[in-house]
């Protein structure tokens, strides 16, 4: 089965977000709270992946659902 998402094609954005993930220990750098629901891949994007009508980027833009 193919993955339903891919890295954003914007290499600079991906670099910035990945640096943020390293600084936060894997938590979304766009979120203030370091909770399990905000650990990458965050709960919000996992729910969006499960939604057949959603297509687009996750909150921080690192991943894009096809």
mmCIF file of the C-alpha atoms, coordinates in Angstrom:
data_MODEL
# 
_entry.id   MODEL 
# 
loop_
_atom_site.group_PDB 
_atom_site.id 
_atom_site.type_symbol 
_atom_site.label_atom_id 
_atom_site.label_alt_id 
_atom_site.label_comp_id 
_atom_site.label_asym_id 
_atom_site.label_entity_id 
_atom_site.label_seq_id 
_atom_site.pdbx_PDB_ins_code 
_atom_site.Cartn_x 
_atom_site.Cartn_y 
_atom_site.Cartn_z 
_atom_site.occupancy 
_atom_site.B_iso_or_equiv 
_atom_site.pdbx_formal_charge 
_atom_site.auth_seq_id 
_atom_site.auth_comp_id 
_atom_site.auth_asym_id 
_atom_site.auth_atom_id 
_atom_site.pdbx_PDB_model_num 
ATOM 1  C CA . UNK A 1 1  ? 0.000   0.000  0.000  1.00 0.00 ? 1  UNK A CA 1 
ATOM 2  C CA . UNK A 1 2  ? 1.287   3.468  -0.917 1.00 0.00 ? 2  UNK A CA 1 
ATOM 3  C CA . UNK A 1 3  ? 1.673   6.224  1.641  1.00 0.00 ? 3  UNK A CA 1 
ATOM 4  C CA . UNK A 1 4  ? -1.089  8.795  1.413  1.00 0.00 ? 4  UNK A CA 1 
ATOM 5  C CA . UNK A 1 5  ? 1.298   11.681 2.106  1.00 0.00 ? 5  UNK A CA 1 
ATOM 6  C CA . UNK A 1 6  ? 4.733   13.021 1.200  1.00 0.00 ? 6  UNK A CA 1 
ATOM 7  C CA . UNK A 1 7  ? 7.221   15.666 2.315  1.00 0.00 ? 7  UNK A CA 1 
ATOM 8  C CA . UNK A 1 8  ? 6.441   19.182 1.194  1.00 0.00 ? 8  UNK A CA 1 
ATOM 9  C CA . UNK A 1 9  ? 8.260   20.052 -2.026 1.00 0.00 ? 9  UNK A CA 1 
ATOM 10 C CA . UNK A 1 10 ? 9.502   23.312 -0.461 1.00 0.00 ? 10 UNK A CA 1 
ATOM 11 C CA . UNK A 1 11 ? 12.989  22.221 0.627  1.00 0.00 ? 11 UNK A CA 1 
ATOM 12 C CA . UNK A 1 12 ? 13.585  25.361 2.709  1.00 0.00 ? 12 UNK A CA 1 
ATOM 13 C CA . UNK A 1 13 ? 10.356  24.864 4.666  1.00 0.00 ? 13 UNK A CA 1 
ATOM 14 C CA . UNK A 1 14 ? 11.226  21.201 5.253  1.00 0.00 ? 14 UNK A CA 1 
ATOM 15 C CA . UNK A 1 15 ? 14.699  22.200 6.499  1.00 0.00 ? 15 UNK A CA 1 
ATOM 16 C CA . UNK A 1 16 ? 13.279  24.796 8.918  1.00 0.00 ? 16 UNK A CA 1 
ATOM 17 C CA . UNK A 1 17 ? 10.613  22.470 10.308 1.00 0.00 ? 17 UNK A CA 1 
ATOM 18 C CA . UNK A 1 18 ? 13.091  19.600 10.715 1.00 0.00 ? 18 UNK A CA 1 
ATOM 19 C CA . UNK A 1 19 ? 15.450  21.889 12.628 1.00 0.00 ? 19 UNK A CA 1 
ATOM 20 C CA . UNK A 1 20 ? 12.507  22.831 14.845 1.00 0.00 ? 20 UNK A CA 1 
ATOM 21 C CA . UNK A 1 21 ? 11.677  19.168 15.405 1.00 0.00 ? 21 UNK A CA 1 
ATOM 22 C CA . UNK A 1 22 ? 15.264  18.537 16.500 1.00 0.00 ? 22 UNK A CA 1 
ATOM 23 C CA . UNK A 1 23 ? 15.134  21.468 18.936 1.00 0.00 ? 23 UNK A CA 1 
ATOM 24 C CA . UNK A 1 24 ? 11.835  20.295 20.447 1.00 0.00 ? 24 UNK A CA 1 
ATOM 25 C CA . UNK A 1 25 ? 12.632  16.590 20.644 1.00 0.00 ? 25 UNK A CA 1 
ATOM 26 C CA . UNK A 1 26 ? 10.130  15.622 17.945 1.00 0.00 ? 26 UNK A CA 1 
ATOM 27 C CA . UNK A 1 27 ? 7.257   17.866 18.971 1.00 0.00 ? 27 UNK A CA 1 
ATOM 28 C CA . UNK A 1 28 ? 5.666   20.102 16.346 1.00 0.00 ? 28 UNK A CA 1 
ATOM 29 C CA . UNK A 1 29 ? 7.654   23.347 16.394 1.00 0.00 ? 29 UNK A CA 1 
ATOM 30 C CA . UNK A 1 30 ? 4.457   25.236 15.529 1.00 0.00 ? 30 UNK A CA 1 
ATOM 31 C CA . UNK A 1 31 ? 2.761   24.211 18.802 1.00 0.00 ? 31 UNK A CA 1 
ATOM 32 C CA . UNK A 1 32 ? 3.531   25.620 22.230 1.00 0.00 ? 32 UNK A CA 1 
ATOM 33 C CA . UNK A 1 33 ? 2.426   22.565 24.222 1.00 0.00 ? 33 UNK A CA 1 
ATOM 34 C CA . UNK A 1 34 ? 4.773   19.583 24.143 1.00 0.00 ? 34 UNK A CA 1 
ATOM 35 C CA . UNK A 1 35 ? 2.138   16.880 24.482 1.00 0.00 ? 35 UNK A CA 1 
ATOM 36 C CA . UNK A 1 36 ? 1.905   13.494 22.796 1.00 0.00 ? 36 UNK A CA 1 
ATOM 37 C CA . UNK A 1 37 ? -0.821  14.793 20.494 1.00 0.00 ? 37 UNK A CA 1 
ATOM 38 C CA . UNK A 1 38 ? 1.695   17.351 19.202 1.00 0.00 ? 38 UNK A CA 1 
ATOM 39 C CA . UNK A 1 39 ? 4.486   14.849 18.549 1.00 0.00 ? 39 UNK A CA 1 
ATOM 40 C CA . UNK A 1 40 ? 5.229   14.590 14.823 1.00 0.00 ? 40 UNK A CA 1 
ATOM 41 C CA . UNK A 1 41 ? 3.239   13.195 13.011 1.00 0.00 ? 41 UNK A CA 1 
ATOM 42 C CA . UNK A 1 42 ? 0.690   15.051 15.163 1.00 0.00 ? 42 UNK A CA 1 
ATOM 43 C CA . UNK A 1 43 ? -2.762  13.805 16.087 1.00 0.00 ? 43 UNK A CA 1 
ATOM 44 C CA . UNK A 1 44 ? -4.366  16.534 13.982 1.00 0.00 ? 44 UNK A CA 1 
ATOM 45 C CA . UNK A 1 45 ? -2.630  15.325 10.806 1.00 0.00 ? 45 UNK A CA 1 
ATOM 46 C CA . UNK A 1 46 ? -3.294  11.661 11.629 1.00 0.00 ? 46 UNK A CA 1 
ATOM 47 C CA . UNK A 1 47 ? -7.001  12.571 11.765 1.00 0.00 ? 47 UNK A CA 1 
ATOM 48 C CA . UNK A 1 48 ? -6.655  14.427 8.473  1.00 0.00 ? 48 UNK A CA 1 
ATOM 49 C CA . UNK A 1 49 ? -4.994  11.360 6.942  1.00 0.00 ? 49 UNK A CA 1 
ATOM 50 C CA . UNK A 1 50 ? -8.018  9.311  7.967  1.00 0.00 ? 50 UNK A CA 1 
ATOM 51 C CA . UNK A 1 51 ? -10.410 11.842 6.390  1.00 0.00 ? 51 UNK A CA 1 
ATOM 52 C CA . UNK A 1 52 ? -10.979 10.859 2.728  1.00 0.00 ? 52 UNK A CA 1 
ATOM 53 C CA . UNK A 1 53 ? -12.073 14.414 1.909  1.00 0.00 ? 53 UNK A CA 1 
ATOM 54 C CA . UNK A 1 54 ? -8.945  16.130 3.241  1.00 0.00 ? 54 UNK A CA 1 
ATOM 55 C CA . UNK A 1 55 ? -6.068  16.886 0.880  1.00 0.00 ? 55 UNK A CA 1 
ATOM 56 C CA . UNK A 1 56 ? -3.303  19.316 1.712  1.00 0.00 ? 56 UNK A CA 1 
ATOM 57 C CA . UNK A 1 57 ? -0.565  20.106 4.198  1.00 0.00 ? 57 UNK A CA 1 
ATOM 58 C CA . UNK A 1 58 ? -0.309  19.374 7.880  1.00 0.00 ? 58 UNK A CA 1 
ATOM 59 C CA . UNK A 1 59 ? -0.386  22.277 10.350 1.00 0.00 ? 59 UNK A CA 1 
ATOM 60 C CA . UNK A 1 60 ? 3.333   23.101 10.027 1.00 0.00 ? 60 UNK A CA 1 
ATOM 61 C CA . UNK A 1 61 ? 3.508   22.236 6.326  1.00 0.00 ? 61 UNK A CA 1 
ATOM 62 C CA . UNK A 1 62 ? 6.114   19.478 6.616  1.00 0.00 ? 62 UNK A CA 1 
ATOM 63 C CA . UNK A 1 63 ? 3.841   16.815 5.121  1.00 0.00 ? 63 UNK A CA 1 
ATOM 64 C CA . UNK A 1 64 ? 1.206   17.019 2.410  1.00 0.00 ? 64 UNK A CA 1 
ATOM 65 C CA . UNK A 1 65 ? -1.644  14.541 2.035  1.00 0.00 ? 65 UNK A CA 1 
ATOM 66 C CA . UNK A 1 66 ? -2.159  13.464 -1.563 1.00 0.00 ? 66 UNK A CA 1 
# 
